[in-house]
XYZ file of C-alpha atoms in Angstrom:
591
model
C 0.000 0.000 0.000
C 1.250 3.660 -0.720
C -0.062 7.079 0.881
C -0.515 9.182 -1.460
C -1.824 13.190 -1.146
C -5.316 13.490 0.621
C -8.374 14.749 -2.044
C -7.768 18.338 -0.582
C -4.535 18.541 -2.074
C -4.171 19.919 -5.599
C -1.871 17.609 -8.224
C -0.665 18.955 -10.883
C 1.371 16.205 -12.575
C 2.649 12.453 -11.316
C 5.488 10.588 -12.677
C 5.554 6.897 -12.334
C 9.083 5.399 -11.681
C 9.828 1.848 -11.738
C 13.098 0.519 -11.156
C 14.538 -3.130 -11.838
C 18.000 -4.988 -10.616
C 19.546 -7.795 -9.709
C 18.516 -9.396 -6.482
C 21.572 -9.299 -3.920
C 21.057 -13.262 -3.547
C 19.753 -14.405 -6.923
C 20.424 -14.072 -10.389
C 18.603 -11.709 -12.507
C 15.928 -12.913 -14.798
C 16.211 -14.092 -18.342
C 13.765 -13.687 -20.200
C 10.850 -10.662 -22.115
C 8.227 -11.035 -19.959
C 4.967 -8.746 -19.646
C 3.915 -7.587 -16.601
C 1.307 -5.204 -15.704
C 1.304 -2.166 -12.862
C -1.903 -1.922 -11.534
C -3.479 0.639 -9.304
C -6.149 -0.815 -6.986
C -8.869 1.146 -5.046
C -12.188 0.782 -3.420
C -14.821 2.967 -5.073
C -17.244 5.169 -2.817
C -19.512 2.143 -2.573
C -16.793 -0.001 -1.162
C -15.995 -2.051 -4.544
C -12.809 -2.590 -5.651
C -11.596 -1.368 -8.640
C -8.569 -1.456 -11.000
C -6.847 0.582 -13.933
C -3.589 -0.286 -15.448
C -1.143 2.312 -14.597
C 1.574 1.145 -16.704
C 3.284 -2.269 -18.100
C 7.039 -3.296 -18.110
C 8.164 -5.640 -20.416
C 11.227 -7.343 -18.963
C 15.090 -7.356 -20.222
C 17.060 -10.675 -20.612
C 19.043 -9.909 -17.467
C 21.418 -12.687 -17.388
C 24.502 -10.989 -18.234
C 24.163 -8.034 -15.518
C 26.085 -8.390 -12.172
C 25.414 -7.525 -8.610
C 24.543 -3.443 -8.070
C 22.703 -3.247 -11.521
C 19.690 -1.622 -11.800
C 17.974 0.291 -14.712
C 14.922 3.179 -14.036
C 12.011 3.743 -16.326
C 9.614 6.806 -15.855
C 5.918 7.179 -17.443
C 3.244 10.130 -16.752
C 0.329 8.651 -15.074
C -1.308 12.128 -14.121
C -4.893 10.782 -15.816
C -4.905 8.538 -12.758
C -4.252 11.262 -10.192
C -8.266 11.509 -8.945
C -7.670 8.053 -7.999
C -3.665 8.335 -6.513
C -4.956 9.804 -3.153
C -4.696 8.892 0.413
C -4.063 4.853 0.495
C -4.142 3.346 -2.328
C -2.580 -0.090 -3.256
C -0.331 -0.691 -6.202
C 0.530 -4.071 -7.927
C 3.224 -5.485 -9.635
C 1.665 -8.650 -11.920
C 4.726 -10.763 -12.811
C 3.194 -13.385 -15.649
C 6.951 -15.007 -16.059
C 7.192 -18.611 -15.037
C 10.832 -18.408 -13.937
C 12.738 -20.780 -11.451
C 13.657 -20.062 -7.738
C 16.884 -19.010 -8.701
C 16.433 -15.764 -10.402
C 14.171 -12.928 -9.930
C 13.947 -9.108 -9.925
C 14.570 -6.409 -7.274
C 11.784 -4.014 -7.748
C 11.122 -0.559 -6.600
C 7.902 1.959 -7.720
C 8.187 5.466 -6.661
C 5.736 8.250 -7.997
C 7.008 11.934 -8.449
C 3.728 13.705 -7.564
C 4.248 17.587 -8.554
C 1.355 20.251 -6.512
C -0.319 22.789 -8.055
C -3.480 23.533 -10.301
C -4.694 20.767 -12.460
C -4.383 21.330 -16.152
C -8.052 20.681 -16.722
C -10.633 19.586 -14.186
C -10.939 15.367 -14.046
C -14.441 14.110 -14.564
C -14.656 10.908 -15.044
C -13.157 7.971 -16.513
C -15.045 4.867 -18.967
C -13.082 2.058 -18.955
C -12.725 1.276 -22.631
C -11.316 -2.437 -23.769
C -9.383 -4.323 -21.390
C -8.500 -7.866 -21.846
C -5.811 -10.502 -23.581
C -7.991 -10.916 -27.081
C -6.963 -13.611 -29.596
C -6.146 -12.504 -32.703
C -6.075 -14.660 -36.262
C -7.892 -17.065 -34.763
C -10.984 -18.603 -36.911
C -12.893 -19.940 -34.358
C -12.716 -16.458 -32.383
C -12.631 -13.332 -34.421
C -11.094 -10.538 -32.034
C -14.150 -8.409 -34.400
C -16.538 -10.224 -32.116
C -14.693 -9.190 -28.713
C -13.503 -5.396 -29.680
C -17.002 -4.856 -29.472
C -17.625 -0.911 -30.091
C -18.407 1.024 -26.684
C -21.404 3.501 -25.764
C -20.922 6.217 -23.583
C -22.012 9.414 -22.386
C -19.876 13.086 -22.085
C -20.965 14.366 -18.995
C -21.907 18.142 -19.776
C -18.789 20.205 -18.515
C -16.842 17.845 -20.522
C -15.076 19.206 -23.397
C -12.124 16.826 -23.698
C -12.000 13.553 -24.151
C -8.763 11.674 -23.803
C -8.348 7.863 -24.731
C -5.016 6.137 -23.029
C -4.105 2.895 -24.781
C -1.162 0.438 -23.586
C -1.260 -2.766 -26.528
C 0.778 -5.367 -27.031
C 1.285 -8.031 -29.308
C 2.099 -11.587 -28.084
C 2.188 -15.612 -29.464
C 3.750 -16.324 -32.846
C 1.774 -18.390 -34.867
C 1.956 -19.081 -38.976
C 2.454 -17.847 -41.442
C 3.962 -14.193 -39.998
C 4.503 -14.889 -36.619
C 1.792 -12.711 -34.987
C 0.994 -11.261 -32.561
C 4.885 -10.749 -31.325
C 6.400 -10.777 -34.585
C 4.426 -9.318 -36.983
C 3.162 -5.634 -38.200
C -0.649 -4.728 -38.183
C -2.654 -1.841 -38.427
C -4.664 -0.818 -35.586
C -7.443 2.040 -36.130
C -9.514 4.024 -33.377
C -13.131 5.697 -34.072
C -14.920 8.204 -32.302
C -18.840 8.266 -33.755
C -17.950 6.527 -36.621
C -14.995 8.860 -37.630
C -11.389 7.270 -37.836
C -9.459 9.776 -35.194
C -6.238 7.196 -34.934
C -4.793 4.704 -37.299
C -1.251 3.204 -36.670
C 0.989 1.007 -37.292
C 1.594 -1.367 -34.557
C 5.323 -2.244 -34.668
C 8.362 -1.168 -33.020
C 12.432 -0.761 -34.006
C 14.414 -2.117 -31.116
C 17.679 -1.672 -32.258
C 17.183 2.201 -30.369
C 16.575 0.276 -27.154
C 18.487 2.837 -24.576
C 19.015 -0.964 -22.142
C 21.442 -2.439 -24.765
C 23.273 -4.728 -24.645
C 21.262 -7.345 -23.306
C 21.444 -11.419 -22.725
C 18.744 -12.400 -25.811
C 17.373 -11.426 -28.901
C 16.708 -7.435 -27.762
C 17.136 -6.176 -31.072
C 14.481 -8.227 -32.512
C 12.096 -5.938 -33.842
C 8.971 -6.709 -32.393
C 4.610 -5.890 -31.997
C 4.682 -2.312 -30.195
C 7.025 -3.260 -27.488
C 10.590 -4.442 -26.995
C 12.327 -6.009 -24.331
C 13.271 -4.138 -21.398
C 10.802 -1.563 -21.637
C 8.118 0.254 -19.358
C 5.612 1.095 -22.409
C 4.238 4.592 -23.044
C 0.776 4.567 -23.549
C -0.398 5.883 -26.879
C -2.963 9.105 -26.159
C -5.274 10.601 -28.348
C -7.061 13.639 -26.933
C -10.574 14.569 -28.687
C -12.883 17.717 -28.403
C -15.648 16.600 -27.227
C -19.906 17.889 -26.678
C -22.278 16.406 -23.964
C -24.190 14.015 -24.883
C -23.833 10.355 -25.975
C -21.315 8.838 -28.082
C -19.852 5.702 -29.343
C -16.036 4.636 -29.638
C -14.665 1.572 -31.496
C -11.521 0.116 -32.221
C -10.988 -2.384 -35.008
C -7.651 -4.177 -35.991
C -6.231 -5.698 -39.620
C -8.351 -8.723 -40.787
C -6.145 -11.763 -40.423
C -6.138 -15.330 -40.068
C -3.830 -17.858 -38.809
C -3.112 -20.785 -40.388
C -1.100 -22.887 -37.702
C 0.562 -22.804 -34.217
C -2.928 -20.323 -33.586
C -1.589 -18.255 -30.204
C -1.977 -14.667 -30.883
C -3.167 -12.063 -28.601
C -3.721 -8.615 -28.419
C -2.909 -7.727 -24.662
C -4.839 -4.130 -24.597
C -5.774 -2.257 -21.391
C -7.910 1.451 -22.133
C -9.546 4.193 -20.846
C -11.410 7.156 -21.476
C -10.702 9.951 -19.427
C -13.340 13.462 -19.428
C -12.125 16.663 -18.837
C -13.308 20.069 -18.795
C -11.229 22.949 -21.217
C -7.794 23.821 -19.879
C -8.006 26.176 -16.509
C -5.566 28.195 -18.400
C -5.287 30.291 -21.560
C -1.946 30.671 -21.949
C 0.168 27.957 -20.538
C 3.434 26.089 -21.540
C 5.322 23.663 -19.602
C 8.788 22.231 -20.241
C 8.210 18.029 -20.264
C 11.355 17.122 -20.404
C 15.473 17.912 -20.994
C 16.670 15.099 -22.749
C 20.359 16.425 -23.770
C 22.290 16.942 -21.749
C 20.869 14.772 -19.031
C 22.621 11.935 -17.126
C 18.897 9.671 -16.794
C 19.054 6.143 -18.652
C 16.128 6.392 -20.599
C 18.535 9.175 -22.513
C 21.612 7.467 -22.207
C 22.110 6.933 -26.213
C 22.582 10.160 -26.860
C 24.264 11.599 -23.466
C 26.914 12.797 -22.856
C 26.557 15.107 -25.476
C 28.981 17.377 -26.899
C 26.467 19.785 -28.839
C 23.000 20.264 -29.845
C 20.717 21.048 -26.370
C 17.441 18.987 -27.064
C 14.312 20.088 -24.823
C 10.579 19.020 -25.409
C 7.990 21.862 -24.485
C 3.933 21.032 -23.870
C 1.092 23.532 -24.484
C -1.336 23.399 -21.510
C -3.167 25.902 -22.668
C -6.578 26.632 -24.269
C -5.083 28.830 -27.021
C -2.458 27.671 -29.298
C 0.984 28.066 -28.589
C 2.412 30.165 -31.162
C 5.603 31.485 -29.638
C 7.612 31.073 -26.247
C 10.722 32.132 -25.241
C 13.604 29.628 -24.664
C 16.623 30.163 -21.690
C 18.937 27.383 -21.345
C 22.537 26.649 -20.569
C 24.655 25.245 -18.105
C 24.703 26.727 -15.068
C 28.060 28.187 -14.287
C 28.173 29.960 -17.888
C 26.699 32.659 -19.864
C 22.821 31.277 -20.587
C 21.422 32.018 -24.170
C 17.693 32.869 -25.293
C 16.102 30.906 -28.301
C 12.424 31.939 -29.822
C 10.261 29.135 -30.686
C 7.451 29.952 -33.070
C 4.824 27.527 -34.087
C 1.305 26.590 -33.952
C 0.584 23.763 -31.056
C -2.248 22.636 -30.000
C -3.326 21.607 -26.316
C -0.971 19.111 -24.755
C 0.498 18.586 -28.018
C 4.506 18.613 -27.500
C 7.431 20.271 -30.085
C 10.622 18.785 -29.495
C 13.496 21.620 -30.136
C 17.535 21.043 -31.203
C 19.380 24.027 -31.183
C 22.745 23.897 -32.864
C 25.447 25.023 -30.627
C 27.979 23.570 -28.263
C 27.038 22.145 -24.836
C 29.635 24.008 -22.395
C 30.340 22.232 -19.546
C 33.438 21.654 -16.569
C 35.542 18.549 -16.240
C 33.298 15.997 -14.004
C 29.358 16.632 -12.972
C 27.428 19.505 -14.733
C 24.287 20.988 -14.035
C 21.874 22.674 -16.801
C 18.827 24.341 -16.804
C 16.244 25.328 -19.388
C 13.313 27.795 -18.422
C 10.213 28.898 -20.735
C 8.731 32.607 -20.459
C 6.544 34.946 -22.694
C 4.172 32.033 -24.058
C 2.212 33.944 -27.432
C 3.996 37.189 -25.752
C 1.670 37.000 -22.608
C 2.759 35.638 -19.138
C 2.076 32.366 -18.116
C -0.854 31.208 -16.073
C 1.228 28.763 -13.978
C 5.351 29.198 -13.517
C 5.215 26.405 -11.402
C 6.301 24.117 -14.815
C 8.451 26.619 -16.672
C 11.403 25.266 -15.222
C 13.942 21.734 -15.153
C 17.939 21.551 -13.918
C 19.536 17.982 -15.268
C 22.985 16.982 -14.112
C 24.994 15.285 -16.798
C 28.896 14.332 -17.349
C 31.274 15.888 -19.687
C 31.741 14.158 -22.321
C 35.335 12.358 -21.684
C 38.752 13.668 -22.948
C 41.062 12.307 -25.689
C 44.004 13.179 -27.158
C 44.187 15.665 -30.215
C 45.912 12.553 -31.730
C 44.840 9.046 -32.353
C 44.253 5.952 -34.060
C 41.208 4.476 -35.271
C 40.751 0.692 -35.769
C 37.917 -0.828 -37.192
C 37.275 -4.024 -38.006
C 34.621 -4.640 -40.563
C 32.317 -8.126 -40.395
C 30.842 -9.850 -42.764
C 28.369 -7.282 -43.835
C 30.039 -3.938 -44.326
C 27.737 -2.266 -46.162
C 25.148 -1.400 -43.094
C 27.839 0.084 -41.456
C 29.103 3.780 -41.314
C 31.581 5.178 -39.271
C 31.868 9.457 -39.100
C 33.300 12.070 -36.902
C 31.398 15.386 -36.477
C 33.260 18.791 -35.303
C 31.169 21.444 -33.455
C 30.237 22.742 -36.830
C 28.239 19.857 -37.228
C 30.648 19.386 -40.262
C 31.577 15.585 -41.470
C 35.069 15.701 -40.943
C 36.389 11.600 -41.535
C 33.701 9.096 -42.672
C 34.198 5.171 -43.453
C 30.921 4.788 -46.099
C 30.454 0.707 -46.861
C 31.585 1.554 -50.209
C 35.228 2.232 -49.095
C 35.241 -1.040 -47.007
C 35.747 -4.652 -47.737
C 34.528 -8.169 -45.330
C 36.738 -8.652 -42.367
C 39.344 -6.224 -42.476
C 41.066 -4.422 -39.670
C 41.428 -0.848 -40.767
C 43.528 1.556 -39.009
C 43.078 5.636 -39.515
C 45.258 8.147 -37.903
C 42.847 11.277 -36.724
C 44.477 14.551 -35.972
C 42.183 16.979 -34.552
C 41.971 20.870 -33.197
C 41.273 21.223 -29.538
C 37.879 20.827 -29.367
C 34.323 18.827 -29.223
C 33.634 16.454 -31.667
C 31.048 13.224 -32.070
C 32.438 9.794 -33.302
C 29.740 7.363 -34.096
C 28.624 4.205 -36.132
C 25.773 3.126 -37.414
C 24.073 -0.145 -38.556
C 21.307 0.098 -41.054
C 20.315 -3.845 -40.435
C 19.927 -2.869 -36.483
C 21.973 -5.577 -35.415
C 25.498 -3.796 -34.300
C 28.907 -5.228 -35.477
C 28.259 -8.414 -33.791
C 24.997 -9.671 -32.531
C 25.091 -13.389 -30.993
C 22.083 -14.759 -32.716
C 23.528 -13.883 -35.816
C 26.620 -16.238 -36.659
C 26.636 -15.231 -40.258
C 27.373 -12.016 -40.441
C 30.504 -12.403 -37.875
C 32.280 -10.269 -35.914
C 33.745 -6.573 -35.944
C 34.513 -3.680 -33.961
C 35.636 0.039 -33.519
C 38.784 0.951 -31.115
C 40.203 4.015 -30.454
C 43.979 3.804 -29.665
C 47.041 6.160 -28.560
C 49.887 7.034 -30.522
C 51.732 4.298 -28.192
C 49.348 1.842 -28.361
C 47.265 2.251 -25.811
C 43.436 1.647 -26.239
C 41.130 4.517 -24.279
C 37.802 3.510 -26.101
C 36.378 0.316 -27.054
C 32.751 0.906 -28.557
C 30.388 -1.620 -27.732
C 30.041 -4.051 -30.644
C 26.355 -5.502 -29.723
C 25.209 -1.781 -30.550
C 21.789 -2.244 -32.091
C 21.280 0.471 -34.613
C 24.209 2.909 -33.305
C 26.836 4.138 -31.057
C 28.304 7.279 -29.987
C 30.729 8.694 -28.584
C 31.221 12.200 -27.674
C 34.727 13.819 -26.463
C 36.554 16.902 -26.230
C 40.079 16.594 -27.979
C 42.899 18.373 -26.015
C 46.808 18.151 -26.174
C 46.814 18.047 -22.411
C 45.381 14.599 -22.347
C 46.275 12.763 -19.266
C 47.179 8.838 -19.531
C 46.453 8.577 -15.920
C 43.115 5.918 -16.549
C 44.653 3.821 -19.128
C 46.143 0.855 -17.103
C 42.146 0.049 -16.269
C 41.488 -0.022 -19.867
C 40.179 -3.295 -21.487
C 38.465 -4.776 -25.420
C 37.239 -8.257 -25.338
C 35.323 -10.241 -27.824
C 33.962 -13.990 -27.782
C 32.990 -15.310 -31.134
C 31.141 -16.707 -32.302
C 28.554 -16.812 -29.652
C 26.190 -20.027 -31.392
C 28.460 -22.479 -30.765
C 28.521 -26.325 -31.364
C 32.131 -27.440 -30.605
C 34.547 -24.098 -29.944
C 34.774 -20.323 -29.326
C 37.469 -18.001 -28.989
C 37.871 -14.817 -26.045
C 39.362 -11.863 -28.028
C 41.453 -9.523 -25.156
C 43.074 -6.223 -25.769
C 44.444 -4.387 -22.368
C 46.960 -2.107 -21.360
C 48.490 -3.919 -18.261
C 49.416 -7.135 -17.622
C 46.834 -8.829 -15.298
C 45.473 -12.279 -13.644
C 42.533 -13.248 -15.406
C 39.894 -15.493 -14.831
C 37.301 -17.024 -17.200
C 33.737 -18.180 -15.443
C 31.470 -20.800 -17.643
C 28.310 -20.661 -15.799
C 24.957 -22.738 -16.718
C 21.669 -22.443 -14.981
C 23.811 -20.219 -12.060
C 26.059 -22.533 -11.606
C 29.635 -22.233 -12.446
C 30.919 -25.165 -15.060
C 34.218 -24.223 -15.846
C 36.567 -22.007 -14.396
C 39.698 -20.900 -16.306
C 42.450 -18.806 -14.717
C 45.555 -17.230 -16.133
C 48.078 -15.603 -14.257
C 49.560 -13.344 -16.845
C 47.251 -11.717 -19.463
C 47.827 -8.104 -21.390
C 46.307 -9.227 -25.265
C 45.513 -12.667 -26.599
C 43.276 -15.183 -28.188
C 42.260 -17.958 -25.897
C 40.114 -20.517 -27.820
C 37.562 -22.708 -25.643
C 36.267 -25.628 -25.995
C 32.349 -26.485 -25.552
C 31.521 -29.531 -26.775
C 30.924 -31.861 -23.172
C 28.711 -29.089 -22.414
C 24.863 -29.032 -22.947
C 22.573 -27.231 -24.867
C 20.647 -23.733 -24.403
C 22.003 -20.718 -22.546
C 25.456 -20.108 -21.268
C 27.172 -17.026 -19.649
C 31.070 -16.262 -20.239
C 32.329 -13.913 -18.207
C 36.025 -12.482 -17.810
C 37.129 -11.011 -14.703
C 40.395 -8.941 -14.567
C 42.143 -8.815 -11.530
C 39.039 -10.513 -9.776
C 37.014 -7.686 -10.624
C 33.966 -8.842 -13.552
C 34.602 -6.609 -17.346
C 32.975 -8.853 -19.592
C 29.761 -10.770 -19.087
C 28.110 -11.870 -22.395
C 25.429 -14.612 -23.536
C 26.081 -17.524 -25.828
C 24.193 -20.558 -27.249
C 25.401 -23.657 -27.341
C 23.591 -25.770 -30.213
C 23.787 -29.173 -31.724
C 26.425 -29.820 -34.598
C 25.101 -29.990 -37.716
C-alpha cells in the first residue's frame, strides 16, 4: 500500500518510476516477460476497482552483475483523482521463472502540486483484456465490441489512453509478437487514430542485453516500461460511441496470438488556463538512462515543451545553458495545439566543466503573454562531460561480414563531417587503421548499422564479428565501442593536447565469437596492463568451468564447448578478480 496526497490537495502532474535490478542473492531474470502495474482502489460504494497504470516488459538480465539496476519513468497524471490517500499498487509478474532468479523491484511516484491542467471528470473504462487474434474460431471483431458512452456536460475533452501489445507467434507471420498490423480508433464513426503497430528495437536505450533485444517486435521491446499511446478529442455532452478495429487476419497454424490491450477514457473540462506552456522534459544533456544513447553530449541542447493551454501556442521564449556559464535565449514559433509537444535542437555547443554539470532550461513569454502557472516553466539535469582524448589518435575498425550497413563518421562542433568510413570504401573482415588529428575541441564519433543488429549480434553467426577501437599514438586503447550496438553508437569527447594517460592501465576490449556455438569459441582480449585473469562458464547459475591465467595483457584464448549441454550459457572475464565482460552464448547441436 502507498499514501498518497489526501483529495484536498491539488496535483498537478505524477510521474511513475519503476526501477529493476539484480537481487543481492539471486540471479537476474532471463527472459521478455509482460507484466502489468496496476493501481487498486475501493470505489465510494466499497468495490474494488482497477486501472492499469503502466506495463514493463522485462530485459534478458542474465549478463548483468550484482549493483545493476535500470529506471524507467511514465506520466500517469490521468490517474491522479484516484492516486490519493491509500491506495494499493501491484506489480503482476506473468513469467514462469525458477527459484533461482528474480527481480529487485522498486515503484516510486514523483507527484508535482499545483493547479490541475483541466478539471478530471470521469473515466469509462474502454477495452481491457488478452484478445486472440487470427484465430478462426474467435474473431477478435466479435470481442472489440464498439463502446457507448455518455460526455458528462462540462466535458469538453476527451482523452483515450491505450497500452497494446502483441504476443504468441503463430503461422504464417509470426503474430501477434512478430508481426506488423494496423490498428485504427473511431470516435462516432470517424477514424481519429490509425497506426501502425510495430516497433524498431535496435534504439533500445538498455542495450546490450542477454537475448534477442534487437528483434524488432509488436509495439514493445524487451526491457521496456511502455508509453501509452494518447489521443485527446474535443468533445460535446451528450452520448457517443467509440470503437476500435484491428487488420483482418487469419492464422493458419501454431494459432496463439493475442492482443494484450488495457484502455480508458478519461473526461475533462477545457484547460483552466489560456496561456500555458510547460517544459516536459530535458533530454540532452541529461545523465537519466532512458537518454543514455545520446548523453553525454557534446552539442546540440534537445528540450521538449507542452502547451497546456486553451489557445495555441504560437511562440515562447527559450533560456537554457549550463549553469556556471553565460545562458542564451532561443524563440520558438509555431502553432501547437493543447498538450500537443514540439521537441526543439538548437545547434550550438554544450559548455560544460571537467566531471558533474548541471543545466537548466526555463520557458517565459508564451504567445507574448505571461504564463498562467510558472510552477512548470522550469527543469535543472545533471549530466557528465563528455570524456577527454588526445588531439591525436588511431582508429581501428574491423569490418564483419556485412560492411555495407555500417558507417563510421566524426562530427566537429560545426556539425561538419570531418572523416567518414561509407560501406563503399570497405571490404569483409578487415582491420582498418586511420590516424585522426584533430583541433582542440568537441567532436562526435559514431557508427551506425542500417540492419539494427550492431557489429556483432550473438544470434547472428553469419554475419561475424567486428569492432571500432580508439587507440594512442603508443598503443594504448582509451575507447572500445560496444560491438552488440543495435542500430548505433556514440561517442562524444573533447580533444585536447593536455590529455592525461592517468586511466589507461584500467582499460580493457574483449570479444567472444562466435557466440552459437557447437564445438569451440574463442575470447578476443586487448588491455593495457598485464593482469590475472579469470574465465567463469556458468549454466543455470552454476559455475561449469573455471579458467584462470596468471599473466594476461592481449591474446586469443580458444575454448572448448563440446561436453557441455545445450541452451544458454554465460562467459564472463574477470580482470584482476574484478567482472569486465559478461556476455550470452548458445550452445547448439552440430550440424
Amino acid at each position: 500500500m502507498g499514501v498518497f496526497p489526501s483529495e484536498k490537495e491539488s496535483i498537478r502532474k505524477v510521474m511513475m518510476n519503476v526501477t529493476l535490478g539484480r537481487p543481492d542473492s539471486l540471479f537476474a531474470a532471463h527472459w521478455d516477460y509482460l507484466d502489468h502495474i496496476k493501481l487498486r482502489k475501493k470505489d465510494a460504494k466499497g468495490k474494488w476497482v482497477e486501472y492499469e497504470l503502466g506495463r514493463m516488459l522485462t530485459p534478458y538480465g542474465s549478463i548483468y552483475n550484482n549493483g545493476w539496476n535500470w529506471t524507467w519513468k511514465v506520466d500517469v497524471t490521468d490517474f491522479s483523482p484516484f492516486l490519493r490517500d491509500s491506495v494499493q499498487v501491484d506489480y503482476i509478474h506473468t513469467g514462469y521463472e525458477n527459484k533461482t532468479v528474480g527481480w529487485a523491484l522498486t515503484i516510486d511516484f514523483e507527484i508535482v502540486s499545483g493547479p490541475p491542467v483541466q478539471k478530471s471528470l470521469g473515466i469509462v473504462p474502454l477495452w481491457n483484456a488478452a484478445y486472440k487474434y487470427g484465430d478462426p474460431k474467435e474473431k477478435i471483431e466479435d470481442n472489440l465490441l464498439p463502446i457507448s458512452y455518455e460526455s458528462v456536460p462540462e466535458a469538453k475533452y476527451n482523452r483515450i489512453r491505450i497500452q497494446h501489445t502483441g504476443h504468441g507467434a503463430d503461422r504464417p507471420k509470426g503474430c501477434s509478437e512478430f508481426c506488423s498490423r494496423w490498428r485504427e480508433l473511431k470516435f462516432d464513426g470517424k477514424t481519429i487514430d490509425h497506426r501502425n503497430m510495430w516497433k524498431d528495437c535496435g534504439g533500445n536505450p538498455l542495450y546490450p542485453q542477454g537475448g534477442t533485444w534487437v528483434t524488432d517486435r509488436a509495439y514493445w521491446c524487451p526491457g521496456e516500461l511502455q508509453l501509452p499511446d494518447i489521443i485527446d478529442l474535443k468533445t460535446t455532452a451528450g452520448k457517443h460511441s467509440i470503437s476500435l478495429e484491428m487488420e483482418p487476419y487469419t492464422a493458419t497454424a501454431n494459432i496463439q496470438a493475442v492482443e494484450n490491450i488495457a484502455s480508458y477514457l478519461f473526461q475533462y473540462s477545457a484547460p483552466v488556463q489560456k496561456n500555458d506552456v510547460a517544459i516536459d522534459r530535458v533530454i540532452v544533456p541529461n545523465n537519466e538512462q532512458q537518454y543514455s544513447r545520446l548523453n553525454p553530449a557534446s552539442f546540440n541542447p534537445h528540450f521538449v515543451i507542452r502547451n497546456l493551454g486553451s489557445e495555441n501556442l504560437r511562440s515562447v521564449v527559450v533560456t537554457y545553458g549550463t549553469d556556471g556559464f553565460p545562458k542564451e535565449t532561443y524563440r520558438w514559433k509555431g502553432n501547437l495545439e493543447f498538450n500537443q509537444t514540439a521537441e526543439i535542437i538548437i545547434p550550438g555547443e554544450i559548455k560544460s566543466k571537467e566531471g558533474k554539470n548541471s543545466y537548466t532550461v526555463s520557458l517565459s513569454n508564451p504567445n507574448g503573454t505571461k504564463d498562467g502557472w510558472m510552477g512548470d516553466n522550469e527543469i535543472t539535469t545533471s549530466f557528465e562531460s563528455p570524456n577527454v582524448l588526445p588531439t591525436r589518435f588511431i582508429l581501428q575498425y574491423l569490418t564483419n561480414n556485412n560492411p555495407k550497413d555500417n558507417t563510421v563518421f566524426l562530427i566537429d562542433k560545426k556539425g561538419d563531417t570531418i572523416f567518414r568510413k561509407l560501406p563503399s570504401n570497405v571490404e569483409a573482415n578487415k582491420v582498418y587503421k586511420d590516424t585522426i588529428n584533430l583541433k582542440e575541441g568537441k567532436y562526435e564519433l559514431g557508427i551506425t548499422d542500417k540492419a539494427g543488429d550492431g557489429l556483432e549480434f550473438w544470434s547472428n553467426r553469419r554475419q561475424g564479428d567486428g569492432y571500432l577501437r580508439l587507440f594512442d599514438l603508443k598503443g594504448n586503447i582509451i575507447h572500445a565501442f560496444e560491438s552488440d550496438f543495435g542500430n548505433s553508437e556514440r561517442l562524444c569527447f573533447t580533444a585536447s593536447s593536455n590529455f592525461k594517460e592517468d586511466g589507461l592501465p584500467g582499460k580493457y576490449a574483449f570479444s567472444v565469437f562466435p557466440r552459437v556455438v557447437s564445438d569451440k569459441t574463442e575470447l578476443s582480449v586487448v588491455s593495457n596492463k598485464t593482469s590475472k585473469m579469470t574465465v567463469l562458464i556458468t549454466i543455470d547459475g552454476v559455475i561449469y568451468e573455471q579458467h584462470d591465467y596468471s599473466s594476461v595483457k592481449n591474446g586469443l584464448f580458444p575454448f572448448s564447448m563440446d561436453s557441455m549441454p545445450s541452451g544458454r550459457i554465460i562467459f564472463e572475464v574477470l580482470m584482476d578478480g574484478v567482472s569486465k565482460f559478461k556476455v550470452r552464448l548458445n550452445k547448439v547441436a552440430k550440424q
